[in-house]
């Protein structure tokens, strides 16, 4: 049963890593639930409280970085509230159009809403670019933290 639980964690962790690239999917929670499921199957005897504390802190870091990176990228390039809303709505709508939609629609809607809010086209383009850079930076940061979360558990269970 232990081998099954360990490999189930690994598979679910890798799924969580893949889901990190899908907007609005709580990949961090998938990874936490994978560790919890492993422990549930083994009677909560494998991971120490220190490991759980680190997992919790890493999960908070992943969620914070995701939101902070988008905001900082947008602000750095002069995006306003309209650009952030455009990127958010574009991310939602982009889910229906695959990878290309997830990449293009946040950018296009950020530009459009910035433009409609009174920005000149060049300023709106800069703000939309900043919003996109921030969103992608957040994804990269989350991937790194999700890797750390999984490696922490893998080290505890296999090491």
C-alpha positions as a Python dict, from the first residue, in 0.01 Angstrom:
ca = {
    (1, 'X'): (0, 0, 0),
    (2, 'X'): (289, 236, 72),
    (3, 'X'): (432, 205, -279),
    (4, 'X'): (88, 274, -427),
    (5, 'X'): (38, 582, -207),
    (6, 'X'): (384, 714, -289),
    (7, 'X'): (342, 677, -663),
    (8, 'X'): (-11, 817, -647),
    (9, 'X'): (138, 1128, -491),
    (10, 'X'): (400, 1153, -767),
    (11, 'X'): (137, 1120, -1041),
    (12, 'X'): (-94, 1377, -880),
    (13, 'X'): (198, 1613, -818),
    (14, 'X'): (295, 1595, -1187),
    (15, 'X'): (-69, 1658, -1279),
    (16, 'X'): (-64, 1961, -1048),
    (17, 'X'): (249, 2087, -1224),
    (18, 'X'): (73, 2059, -1561),
    (19, 'X'): (-238, 2228, -1424),
    (20, 'X'): (-25, 2524, -1320),
    (21, 'X'): (-33, 2632, -1683),
    (22, 'X'): (-414, 2636, -1693),
    (23, 'X'): (-551, 2966, -1561),
    (24, 'X'): (-794, 2961, -1271),
    (25, 'X'): (-726, 2597, -1183),
    (26, 'X'): (-610, 2562, -820),
    (27, 'X'): (-298, 2358, -898),
    (28, 'X'): (-148, 2443, -558),
    (29, 'X'): (-444, 2278, -389),
    (30, 'X'): (-411, 1973, -615),
    (31, 'X'): (-56, 1925, -489),
    (32, 'X'): (-157, 1977, -126),
    (33, 'X'): (-445, 1733, -166),
    (34, 'X'): (-210, 1480, -324),
    (35, 'X'): (10, 1491, -12),
    (36, 'X'): (-297, 1472, 211),
    (37, 'X'): (-436, 1174, 18),
    (38, 'X'): (-103, 994, 49),
    (39, 'X'): (-103, 1049, 423),
    (40, 'X'): (-467, 946, 453),
    (41, 'X'): (-393, 618, 278),
    (42, 'X'): (-99, 551, 513),
    (43, 'X'): (-257, 661, 839),
    (44, 'X'): (-77, 997, 865),
    (45, 'X'): (256, 847, 957),
    (46, 'X'): (487, 951, 673),
    (47, 'X'): (524, 1329, 670),
    (48, 'X'): (645, 1524, 971),
    (49, 'X'): (476, 1834, 1102),
    (50, 'X'): (779, 2031, 977),
    (51, 'X'): (715, 1904, 625),
    (52, 'X'): (348, 2000, 651),
    (53, 'X'): (446, 2345, 778),
    (54, 'X'): (684, 2394, 485),
    (55, 'X'): (418, 2272, 241),
    (56, 'X'): (171, 2520, 383),
    (57, 'X'): (419, 2806, 362),
    (58, 'X'): (511, 2713, 6),
    (59, 'X'): (141, 2699, -87),
    (60, 'X'): (89, 3048, 55),
    (61, 'X'): (396, 3167, -133),
    (62, 'X'): (264, 3022, -461),
    (63, 'X'): (-71, 3196, -422),
    (64, 'X'): (90, 3525, -320),
    (65, 'X'): (345, 3524, -602),
    (66, 'X'): (79, 3449, -860),
    (67, 'X'): (-127, 3753, -767),
    (68, 'X'): (165, 3980, -689),
    (69, 'X'): (350, 3910, -1015),
    (70, 'X'): (47, 4004, -1227),
    (71, 'X'): (-2, 4324, -1032),
    (72, 'X'): (365, 4423, -1037),
    (73, 'X'): (402, 4351, -1408),
    (74, 'X'): (94, 4552, -1489),
    (75, 'X'): (195, 4842, -1267),
    (76, 'X'): (554, 4840, -1397),
    (77, 'X'): (428, 4899, -1751),
    (78, 'X'): (158, 5147, -1652),
    (79, 'X'): (-154, 4932, -1664),
    (80, 'X'): (-456, 5050, -1476),
    (81, 'X'): (-756, 4875, -1333),
    (82, 'X'): (-904, 4840, -1681),
    (83, 'X'): (-601, 4646, -1804),
    (84, 'X'): (-609, 4411, -1508),
    (85, 'X'): (-979, 4343, -1561),
    (86, 'X'): (-919, 4289, -1930),
    (87, 'X'): (-644, 4037, -1858),
    (88, 'X'): (-863, 3859, -1606),
    (89, 'X'): (-1163, 3838, -1839),
    (90, 'X'): (-939, 3741, -2128),
    (91, 'X'): (-798, 3458, -1921),
    (92, 'X'): (-1148, 3330, -1848),
    (93, 'X'): (-1262, 3352, -2207),
    (94, 'X'): (-933, 3215, -2333),
    (95, 'X'): (-1003, 2883, -2161),
    (96, 'X'): (-1259, 2813, -2433),
    (97, 'X'): (-1005, 2864, -2710),
    (98, 'X'): (-712, 2652, -2596),
    (99, 'X'): (-354, 2759, -2543),
    (100, 'X'): (-364, 3031, -2806),
    (101, 'X'): (-674, 3180, -2646),
    (102, 'X'): (-518, 3174, -2301),
    (103, 'X'): (-217, 3363, -2433),
    (104, 'X'): (-385, 3606, -2673),
    (105, 'X'): (-717, 3699, -2513),
    (106, 'X'): (-574, 3840, -2186),
    (107, 'X'): (-340, 4059, -2390),
    (108, 'X'): (-610, 4171, -2636),
    (109, 'X'): (-873, 4246, -2374),
    (110, 'X'): (-622, 4426, -2152),
    (111, 'X'): (-533, 4644, -2451),
    (112, 'X'): (-896, 4700, -2547),
    (113, 'X'): (-1012, 4798, -2200),
    (114, 'X'): (-711, 5024, -2147),
    (115, 'X'): (-783, 5189, -2482),
    (116, 'X'): (-1155, 5226, -2405),
    (117, 'X'): (-1068, 5381, -2069),
    (118, 'X'): (-902, 5670, -2251),
    (119, 'X'): (-545, 5562, -2311),
    (120, 'X'): (-374, 5626, -2642),
    (121, 'X'): (-315, 5308, -2846),
    (122, 'X'): (59, 5302, -2772),
    (123, 'X'): (2, 5347, -2396),
    (124, 'X'): (-268, 5079, -2399),
    (125, 'X'): (-30, 4844, -2581),
    (126, 'X'): (243, 4900, -2323),
    (127, 'X'): (-2, 4841, -2039),
    (128, 'X'): (-135, 4524, -2202),
    (129, 'X'): (219, 4396, -2251),
    (130, 'X'): (296, 4460, -1885),
    (131, 'X'): (-15, 4273, -1781),
    (132, 'X'): (86, 3975, -1994),
    (133, 'X'): (446, 3983, -1865),
    (134, 'X'): (316, 3989, -1508),
    (135, 'X'): (78, 3699, -1567),
    (136, 'X'): (351, 3488, -1727),
    (137, 'X'): (592, 3578, -1448),
    (138, 'X'): (335, 3456, -1198),
    (139, 'X'): (306, 3125, -1382),
    (140, 'X'): (684, 3077, -1382),
    (141, 'X'): (701, 3156, -1011),
    (142, 'X'): (420, 2910, -935),
    (143, 'X'): (587, 2634, -1136),
    (144, 'X'): (907, 2680, -935),
    (145, 'X'): (719, 2671, -604),
    (146, 'X'): (515, 2369, -715),
    (147, 'X'): (838, 2192, -805),
    (148, 'X'): (972, 2270, -458),
    (149, 'X'): (653, 2141, -294),
    (150, 'X'): (669, 1812, -478),
    (151, 'X'): (1041, 1765, -425),
    (152, 'X'): (995, 1829, -53),
    (153, 'X'): (744, 1546, -30),
    (154, 'X'): (937, 1317, -266),
    (155, 'X'): (1248, 1365, -52),
    (156, 'X'): (1050, 1285, 263),
    (157, 'X'): (892, 969, 122),
    (158, 'X'): (1173, 828, -92),
    (159, 'X'): (1480, 971, 77),
}
